[in-house]
PDB file of C-alpha atoms in Angstrom:
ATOM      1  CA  UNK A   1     -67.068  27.687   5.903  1.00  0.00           C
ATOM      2  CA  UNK A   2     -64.233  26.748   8.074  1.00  0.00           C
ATOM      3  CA  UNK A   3     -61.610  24.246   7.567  1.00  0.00           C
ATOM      4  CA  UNK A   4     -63.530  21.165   8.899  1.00  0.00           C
ATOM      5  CA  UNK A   5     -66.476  21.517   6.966  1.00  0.00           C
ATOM      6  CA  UNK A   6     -64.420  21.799   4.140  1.00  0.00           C
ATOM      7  CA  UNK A   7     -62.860  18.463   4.924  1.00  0.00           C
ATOM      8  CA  UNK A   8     -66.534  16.997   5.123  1.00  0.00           C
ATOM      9  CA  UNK A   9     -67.285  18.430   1.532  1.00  0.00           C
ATOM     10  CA  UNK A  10     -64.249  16.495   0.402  1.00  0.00           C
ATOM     11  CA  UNK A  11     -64.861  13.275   2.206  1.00  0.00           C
ATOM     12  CA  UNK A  12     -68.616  13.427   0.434  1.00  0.00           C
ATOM     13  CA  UNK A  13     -67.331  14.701  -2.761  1.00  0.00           C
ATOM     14  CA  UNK A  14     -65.274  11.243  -3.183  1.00  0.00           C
ATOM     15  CA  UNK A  15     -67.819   9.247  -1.968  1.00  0.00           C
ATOM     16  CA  UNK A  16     -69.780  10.379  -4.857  1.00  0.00           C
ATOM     17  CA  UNK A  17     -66.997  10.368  -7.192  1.00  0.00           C
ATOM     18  CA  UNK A  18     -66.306   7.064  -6.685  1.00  0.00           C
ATOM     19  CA  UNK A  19     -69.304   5.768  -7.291  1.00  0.00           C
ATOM     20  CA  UNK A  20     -69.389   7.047 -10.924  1.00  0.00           C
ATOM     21  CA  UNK A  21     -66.166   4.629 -11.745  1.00  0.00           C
ATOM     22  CA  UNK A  22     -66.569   1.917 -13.922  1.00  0.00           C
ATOM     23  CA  UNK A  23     -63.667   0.415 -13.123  1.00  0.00           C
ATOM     24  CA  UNK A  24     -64.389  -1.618 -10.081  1.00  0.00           C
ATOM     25  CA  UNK A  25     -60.832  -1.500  -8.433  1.00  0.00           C
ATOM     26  CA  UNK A  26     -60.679   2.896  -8.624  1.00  0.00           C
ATOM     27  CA  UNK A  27     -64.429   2.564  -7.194  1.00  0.00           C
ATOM     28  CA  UNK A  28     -62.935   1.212  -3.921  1.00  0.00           C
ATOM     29  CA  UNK A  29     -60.105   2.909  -3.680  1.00  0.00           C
ATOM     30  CA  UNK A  30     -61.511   5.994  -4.026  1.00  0.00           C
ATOM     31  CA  UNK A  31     -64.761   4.694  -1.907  1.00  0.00           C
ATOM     32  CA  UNK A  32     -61.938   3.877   1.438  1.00  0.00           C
ATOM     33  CA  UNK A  33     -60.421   7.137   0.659  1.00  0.00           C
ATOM     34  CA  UNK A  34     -63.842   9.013   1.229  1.00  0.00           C
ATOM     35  CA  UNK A  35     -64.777   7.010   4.338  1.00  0.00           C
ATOM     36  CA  UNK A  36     -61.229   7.422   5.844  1.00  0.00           C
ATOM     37  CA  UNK A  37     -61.795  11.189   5.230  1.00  0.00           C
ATOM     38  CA  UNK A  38     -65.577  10.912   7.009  1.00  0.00           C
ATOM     39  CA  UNK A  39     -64.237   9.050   9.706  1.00  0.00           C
ATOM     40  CA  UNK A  40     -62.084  11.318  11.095  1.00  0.00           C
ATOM     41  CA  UNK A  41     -64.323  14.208   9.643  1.00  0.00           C
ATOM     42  CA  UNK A  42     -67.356  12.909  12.104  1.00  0.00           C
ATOM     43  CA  UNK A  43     -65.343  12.041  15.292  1.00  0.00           C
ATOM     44  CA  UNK A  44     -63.903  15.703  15.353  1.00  0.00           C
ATOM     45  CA  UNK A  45     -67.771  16.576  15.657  1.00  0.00           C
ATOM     46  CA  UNK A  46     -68.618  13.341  17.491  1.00  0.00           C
ATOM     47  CA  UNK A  47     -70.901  12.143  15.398  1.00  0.00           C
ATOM     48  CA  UNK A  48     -70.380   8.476  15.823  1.00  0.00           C
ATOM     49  CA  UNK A  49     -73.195   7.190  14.355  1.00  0.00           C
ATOM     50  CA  UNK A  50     -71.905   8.469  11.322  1.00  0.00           C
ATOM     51  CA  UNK A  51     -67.906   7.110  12.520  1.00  0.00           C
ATOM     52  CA  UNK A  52     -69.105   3.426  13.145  1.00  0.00           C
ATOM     53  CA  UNK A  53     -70.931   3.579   9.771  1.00  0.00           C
ATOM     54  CA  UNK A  54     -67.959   4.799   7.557  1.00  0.00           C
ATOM     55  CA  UNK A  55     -65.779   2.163   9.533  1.00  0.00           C
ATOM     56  CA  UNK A  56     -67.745  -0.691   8.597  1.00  0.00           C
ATOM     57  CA  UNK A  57     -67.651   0.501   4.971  1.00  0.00           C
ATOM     58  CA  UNK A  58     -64.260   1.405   5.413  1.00  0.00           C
ATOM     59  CA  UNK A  59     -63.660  -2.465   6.691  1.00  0.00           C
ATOM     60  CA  UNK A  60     -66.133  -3.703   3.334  1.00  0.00           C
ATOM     61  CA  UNK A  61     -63.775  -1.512   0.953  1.00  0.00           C
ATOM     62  CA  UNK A  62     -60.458  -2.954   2.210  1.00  0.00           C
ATOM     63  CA  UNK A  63     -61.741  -6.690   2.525  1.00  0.00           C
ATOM     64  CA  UNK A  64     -62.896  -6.556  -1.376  1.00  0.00           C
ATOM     65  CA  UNK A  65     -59.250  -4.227  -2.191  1.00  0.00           C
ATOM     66  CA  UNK A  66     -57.523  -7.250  -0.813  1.00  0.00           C
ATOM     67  CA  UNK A  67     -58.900  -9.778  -2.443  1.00  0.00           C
ATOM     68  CA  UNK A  68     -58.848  -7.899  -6.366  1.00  0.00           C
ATOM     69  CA  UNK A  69     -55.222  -7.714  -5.331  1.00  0.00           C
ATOM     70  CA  UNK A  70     -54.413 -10.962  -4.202  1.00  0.00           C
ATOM     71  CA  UNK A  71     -56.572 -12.827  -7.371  1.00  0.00           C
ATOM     72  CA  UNK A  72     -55.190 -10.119 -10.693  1.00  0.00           C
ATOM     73  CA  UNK A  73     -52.786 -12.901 -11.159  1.00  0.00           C
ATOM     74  CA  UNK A  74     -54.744 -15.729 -10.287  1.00  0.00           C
ATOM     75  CA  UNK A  75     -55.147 -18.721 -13.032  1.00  0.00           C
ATOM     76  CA  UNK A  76     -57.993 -19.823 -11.281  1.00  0.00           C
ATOM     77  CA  UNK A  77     -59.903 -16.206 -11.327  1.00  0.00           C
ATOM     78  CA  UNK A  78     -59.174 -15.647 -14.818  1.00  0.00           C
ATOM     79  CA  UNK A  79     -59.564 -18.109 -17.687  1.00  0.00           C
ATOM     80  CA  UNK A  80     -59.181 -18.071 -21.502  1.00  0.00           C
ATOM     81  CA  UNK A  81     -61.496 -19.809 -23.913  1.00  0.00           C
ATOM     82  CA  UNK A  82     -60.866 -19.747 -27.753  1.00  0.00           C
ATOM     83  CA  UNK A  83     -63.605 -19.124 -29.853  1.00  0.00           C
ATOM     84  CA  UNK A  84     -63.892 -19.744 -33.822  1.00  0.00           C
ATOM     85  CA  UNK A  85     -63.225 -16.570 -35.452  1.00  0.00           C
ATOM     86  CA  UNK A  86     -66.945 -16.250 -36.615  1.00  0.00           C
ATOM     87  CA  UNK A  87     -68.372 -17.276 -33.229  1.00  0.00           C
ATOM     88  CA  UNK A  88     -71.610 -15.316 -32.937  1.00  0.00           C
ATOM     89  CA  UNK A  89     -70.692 -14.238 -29.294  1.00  0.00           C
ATOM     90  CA  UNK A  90     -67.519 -13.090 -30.787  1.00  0.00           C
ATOM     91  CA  UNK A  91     -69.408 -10.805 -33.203  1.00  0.00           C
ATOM     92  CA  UNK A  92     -71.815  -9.601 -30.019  1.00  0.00           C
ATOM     93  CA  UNK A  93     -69.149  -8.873 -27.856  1.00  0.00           C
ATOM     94  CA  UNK A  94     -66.996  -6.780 -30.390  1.00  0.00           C
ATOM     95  CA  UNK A  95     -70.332  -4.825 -31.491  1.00  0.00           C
ATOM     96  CA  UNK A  96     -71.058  -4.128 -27.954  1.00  0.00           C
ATOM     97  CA  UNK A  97     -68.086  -2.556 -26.979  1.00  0.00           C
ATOM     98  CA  UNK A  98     -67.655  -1.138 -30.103  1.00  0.00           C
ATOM     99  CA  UNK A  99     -67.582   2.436 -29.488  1.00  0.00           C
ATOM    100  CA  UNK A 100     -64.781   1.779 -26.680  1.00  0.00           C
ATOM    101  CA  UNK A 101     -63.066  -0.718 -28.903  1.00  0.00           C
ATOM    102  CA  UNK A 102     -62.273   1.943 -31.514  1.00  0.00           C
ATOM    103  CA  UNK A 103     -61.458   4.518 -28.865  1.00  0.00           C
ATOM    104  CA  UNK A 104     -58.320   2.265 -27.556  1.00  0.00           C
ATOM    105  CA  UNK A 105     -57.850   0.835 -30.800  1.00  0.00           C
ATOM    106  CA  UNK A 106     -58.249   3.182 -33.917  1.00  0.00           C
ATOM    107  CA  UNK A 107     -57.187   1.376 -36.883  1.00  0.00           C
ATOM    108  CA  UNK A 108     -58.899  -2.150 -35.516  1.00  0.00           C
ATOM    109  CA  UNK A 109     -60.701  -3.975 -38.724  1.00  0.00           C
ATOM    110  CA  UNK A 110     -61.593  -7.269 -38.126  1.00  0.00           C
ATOM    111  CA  UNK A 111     -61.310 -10.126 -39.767  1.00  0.00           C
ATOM    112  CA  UNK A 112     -58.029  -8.357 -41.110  1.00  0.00           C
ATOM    113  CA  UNK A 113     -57.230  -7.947 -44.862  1.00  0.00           C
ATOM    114  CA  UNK A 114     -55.637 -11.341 -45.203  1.00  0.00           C
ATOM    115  CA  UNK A 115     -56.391 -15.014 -46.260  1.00  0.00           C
ATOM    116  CA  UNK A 116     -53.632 -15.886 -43.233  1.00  0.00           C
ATOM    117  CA  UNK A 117     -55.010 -18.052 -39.827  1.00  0.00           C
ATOM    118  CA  UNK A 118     -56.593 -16.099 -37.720  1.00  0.00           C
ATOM    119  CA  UNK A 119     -57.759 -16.817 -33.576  1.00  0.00           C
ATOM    120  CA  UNK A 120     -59.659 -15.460 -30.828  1.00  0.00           C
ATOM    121  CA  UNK A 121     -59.763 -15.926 -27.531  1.00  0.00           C
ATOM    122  CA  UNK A 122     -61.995 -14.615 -24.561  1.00  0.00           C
ATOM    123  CA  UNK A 123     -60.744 -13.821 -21.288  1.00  0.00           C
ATOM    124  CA  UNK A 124     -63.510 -14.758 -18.675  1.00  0.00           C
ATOM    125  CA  UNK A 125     -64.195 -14.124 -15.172  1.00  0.00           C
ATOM    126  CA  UNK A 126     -66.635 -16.653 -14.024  1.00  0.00           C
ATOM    127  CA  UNK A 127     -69.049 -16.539 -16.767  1.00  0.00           C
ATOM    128  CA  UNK A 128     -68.351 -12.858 -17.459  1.00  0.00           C
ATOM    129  CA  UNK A 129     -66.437 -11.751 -20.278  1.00  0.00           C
ATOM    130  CA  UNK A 130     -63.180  -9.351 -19.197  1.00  0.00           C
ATOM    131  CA  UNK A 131     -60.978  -9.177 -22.508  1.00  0.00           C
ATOM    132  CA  UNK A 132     -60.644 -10.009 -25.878  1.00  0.00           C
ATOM    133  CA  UNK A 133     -57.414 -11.158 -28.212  1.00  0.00           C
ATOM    134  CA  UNK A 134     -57.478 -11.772 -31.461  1.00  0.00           C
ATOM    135  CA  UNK A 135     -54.672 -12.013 -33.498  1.00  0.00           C
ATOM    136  CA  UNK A 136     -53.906 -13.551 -37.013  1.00  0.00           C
ATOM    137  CA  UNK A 137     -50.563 -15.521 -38.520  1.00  0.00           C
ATOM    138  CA  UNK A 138     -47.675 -13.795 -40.123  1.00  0.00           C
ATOM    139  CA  UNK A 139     -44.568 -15.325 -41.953  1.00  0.00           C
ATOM    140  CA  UNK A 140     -42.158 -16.419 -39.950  1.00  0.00           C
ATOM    141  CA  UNK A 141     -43.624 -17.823 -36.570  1.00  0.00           C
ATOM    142  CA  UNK A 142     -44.927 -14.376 -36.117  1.00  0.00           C
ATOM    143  CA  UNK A 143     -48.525 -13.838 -34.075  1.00  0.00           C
ATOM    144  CA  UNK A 144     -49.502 -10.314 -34.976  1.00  0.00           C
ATOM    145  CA  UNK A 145     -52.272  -9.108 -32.178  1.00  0.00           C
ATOM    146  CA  UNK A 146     -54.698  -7.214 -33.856  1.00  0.00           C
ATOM    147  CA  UNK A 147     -56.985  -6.879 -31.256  1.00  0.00           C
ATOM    148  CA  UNK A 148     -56.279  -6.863 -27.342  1.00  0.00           C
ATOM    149  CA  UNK A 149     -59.449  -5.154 -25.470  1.00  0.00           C
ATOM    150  CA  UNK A 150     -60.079  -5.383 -22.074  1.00  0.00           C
ATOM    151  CA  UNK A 151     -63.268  -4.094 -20.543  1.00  0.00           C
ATOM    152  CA  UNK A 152     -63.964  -0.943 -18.419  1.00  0.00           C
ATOM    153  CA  UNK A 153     -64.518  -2.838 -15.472  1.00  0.00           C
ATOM    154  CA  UNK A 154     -60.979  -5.257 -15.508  1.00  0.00           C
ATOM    155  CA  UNK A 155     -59.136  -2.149 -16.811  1.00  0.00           C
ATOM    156  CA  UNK A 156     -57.164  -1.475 -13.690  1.00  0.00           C
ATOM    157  CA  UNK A 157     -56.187  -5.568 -14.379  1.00  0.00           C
ATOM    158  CA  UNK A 158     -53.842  -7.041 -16.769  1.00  0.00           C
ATOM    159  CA  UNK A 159     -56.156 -10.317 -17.757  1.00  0.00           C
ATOM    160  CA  UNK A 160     -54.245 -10.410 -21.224  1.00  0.00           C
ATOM    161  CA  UNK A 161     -51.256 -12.093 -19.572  1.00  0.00           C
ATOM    162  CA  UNK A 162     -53.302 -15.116 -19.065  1.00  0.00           C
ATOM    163  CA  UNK A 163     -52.890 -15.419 -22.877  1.00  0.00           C
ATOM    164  CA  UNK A 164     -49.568 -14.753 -23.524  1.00  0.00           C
ATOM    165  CA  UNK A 165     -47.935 -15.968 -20.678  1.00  0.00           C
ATOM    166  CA  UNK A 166     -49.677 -18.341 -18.803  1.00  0.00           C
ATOM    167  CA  UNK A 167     -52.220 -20.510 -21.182  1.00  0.00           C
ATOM    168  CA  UNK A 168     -49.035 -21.422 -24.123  1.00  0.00           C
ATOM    169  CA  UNK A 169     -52.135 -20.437 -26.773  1.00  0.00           C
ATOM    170  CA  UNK A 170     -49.132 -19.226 -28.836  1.00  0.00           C
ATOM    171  CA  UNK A 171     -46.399 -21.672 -28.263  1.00  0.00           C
ATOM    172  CA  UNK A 172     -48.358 -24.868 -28.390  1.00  0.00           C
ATOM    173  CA  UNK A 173     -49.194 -23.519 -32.224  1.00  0.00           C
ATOM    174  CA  UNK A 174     -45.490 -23.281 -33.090  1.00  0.00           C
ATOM    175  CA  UNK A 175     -45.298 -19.193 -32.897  1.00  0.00           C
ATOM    176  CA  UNK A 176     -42.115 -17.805 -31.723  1.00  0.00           C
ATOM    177  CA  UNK A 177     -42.775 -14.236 -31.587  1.00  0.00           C
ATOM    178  CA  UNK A 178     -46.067 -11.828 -30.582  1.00  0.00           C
ATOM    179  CA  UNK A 179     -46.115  -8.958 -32.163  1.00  0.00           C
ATOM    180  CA  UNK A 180     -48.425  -6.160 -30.006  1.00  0.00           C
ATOM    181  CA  UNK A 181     -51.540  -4.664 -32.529  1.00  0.00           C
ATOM    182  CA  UNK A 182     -50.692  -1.469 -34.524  1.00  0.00           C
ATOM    183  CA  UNK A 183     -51.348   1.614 -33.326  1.00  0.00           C
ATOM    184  CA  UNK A 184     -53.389   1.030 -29.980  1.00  0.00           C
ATOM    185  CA  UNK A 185     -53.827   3.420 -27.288  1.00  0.00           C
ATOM    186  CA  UNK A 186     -51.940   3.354 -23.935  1.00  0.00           C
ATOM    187  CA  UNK A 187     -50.310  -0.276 -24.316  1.00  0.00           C
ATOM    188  CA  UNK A 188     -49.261  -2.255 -21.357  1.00  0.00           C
ATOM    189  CA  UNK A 189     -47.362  -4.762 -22.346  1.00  0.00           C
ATOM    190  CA  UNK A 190     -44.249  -3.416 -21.003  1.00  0.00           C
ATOM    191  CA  UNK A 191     -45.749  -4.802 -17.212  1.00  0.00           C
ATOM    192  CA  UNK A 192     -45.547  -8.129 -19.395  1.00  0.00           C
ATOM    193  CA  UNK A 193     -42.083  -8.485 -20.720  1.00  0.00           C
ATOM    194  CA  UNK A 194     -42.651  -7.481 -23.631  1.00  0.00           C
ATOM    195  CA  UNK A 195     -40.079  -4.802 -25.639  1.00  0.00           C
ATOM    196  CA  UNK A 196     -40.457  -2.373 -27.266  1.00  0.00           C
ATOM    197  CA  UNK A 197     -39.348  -2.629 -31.300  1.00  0.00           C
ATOM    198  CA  UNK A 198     -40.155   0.295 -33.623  1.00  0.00           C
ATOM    199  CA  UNK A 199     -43.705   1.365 -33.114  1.00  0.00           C
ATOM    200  CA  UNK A 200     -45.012  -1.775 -31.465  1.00  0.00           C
ATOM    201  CA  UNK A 201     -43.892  -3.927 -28.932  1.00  0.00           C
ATOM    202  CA  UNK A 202     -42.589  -7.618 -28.918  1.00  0.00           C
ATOM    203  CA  UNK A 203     -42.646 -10.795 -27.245  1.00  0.00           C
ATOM    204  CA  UNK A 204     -40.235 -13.594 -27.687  1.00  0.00           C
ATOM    205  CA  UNK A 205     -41.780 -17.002 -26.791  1.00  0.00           C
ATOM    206  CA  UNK A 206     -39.809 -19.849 -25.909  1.00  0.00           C
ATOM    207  CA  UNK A 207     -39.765 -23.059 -27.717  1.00  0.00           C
ATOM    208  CA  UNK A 208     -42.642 -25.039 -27.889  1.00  0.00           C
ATOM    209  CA  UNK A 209     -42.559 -28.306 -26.127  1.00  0.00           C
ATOM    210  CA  UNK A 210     -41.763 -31.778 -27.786  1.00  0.00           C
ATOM    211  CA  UNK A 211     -44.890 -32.988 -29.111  1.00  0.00           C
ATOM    212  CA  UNK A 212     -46.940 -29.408 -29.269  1.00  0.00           C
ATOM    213  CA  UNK A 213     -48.915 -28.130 -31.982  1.00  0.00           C
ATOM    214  CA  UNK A 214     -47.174 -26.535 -34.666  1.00  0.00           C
TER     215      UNK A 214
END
């Protein structure tokens, strides 16, 4: 096998590899790495059926690449909708992404071992759901996240900022402070400002506005 071929192999080997992502922004990155690879792979043997083919999905890859990009921090991709704490979508959501719940977030009970107020919120995408936050009251204008998932798919994303930046869920109740859950797996909410304190990370709100919830 000379040194083209194995180009070729590699080209097809991340075509295939990419396809077995589940996290829809990798899947085209790696898919317009493969057909860049194939491209170049097939005009050295001037196959160009094969060339114009990879091009066009080369072209498909980029187009949908561009617009993931340009709408991750787009209010009006991404919305949040509370939810009563013993919604029955809630409970079907959490059950069905159970397994990769507890992977990301070991110590995650819900409803958590206190009489304190307690919210949810789901992070949509159209009418799919991308994220969960749920998170309960703590003395001191202190909202302790005990739960901030965010599905396979939207992983490469960061929808959670839509809650605590963007939507004032925690200001407009009078919080001060967000408090990032205990002991979860690969945090990211240094990318939103948040710093670290201890074994968790924190985020200082600003004042709620005159007339906002308390």
């Amino acid at each position: 096998m000379n040194w083209l071929d194995l180009i070729g192999w590699a080209g097809s080997a991340l075509l295939v590899w990419s396809l077995l992502q589940a996290r829809i922004l990798r899947l085209r990155a790696l898919n317009l790495v493969g057909c860049l690879v194939l491209i170049g792979y097939n005009a050295a043997l001037a196959v160009w059926p094969m060339v114009g083919l990879n091009v066009v999905l080369a072209v498909i890859n980029i187009w949908y690449l561009r617009k993931m990009l340009a709408t991750r921090h787009d209010e009006a991709t991404y919305q949040v909708v509370e939810v009563g704490v013993d919604d029955q979508f809630l409970a079907h959501t959490l059950r069905v992404h159970g397994a990769d719940i507890a992977r990301f977030n070991p110590g995650f009970r819900w409803p958590p071992g206190t009489a304190a107020e307690r919210s949810a919120f789901l992070v949509v995408r159209a009418d799919e759901v991308v994220g969960v936050v749920l998170s309960h009251a703590e003395p001191g204008g202190v909202a302790q996240i005990d739960l901030d998932y965010v599905t396979q798919r939207f992983r490469d994303f960061t929808p959670g900022e839509f809650v605590y930046r963007r939507s004032r869920l925690f200001t407009d109740r009078g919080f001060r402070r967000v408090v990032s859950p205990p002991g979860m797996v690969a945090p990211y909410y240094h990318r939103l400002g948040f710093r670290p304190e201890g074994d968790a990370y924190v985020l200082d709100l600003p004042a709620p506005p005159v007339g906002g919830r308390a």
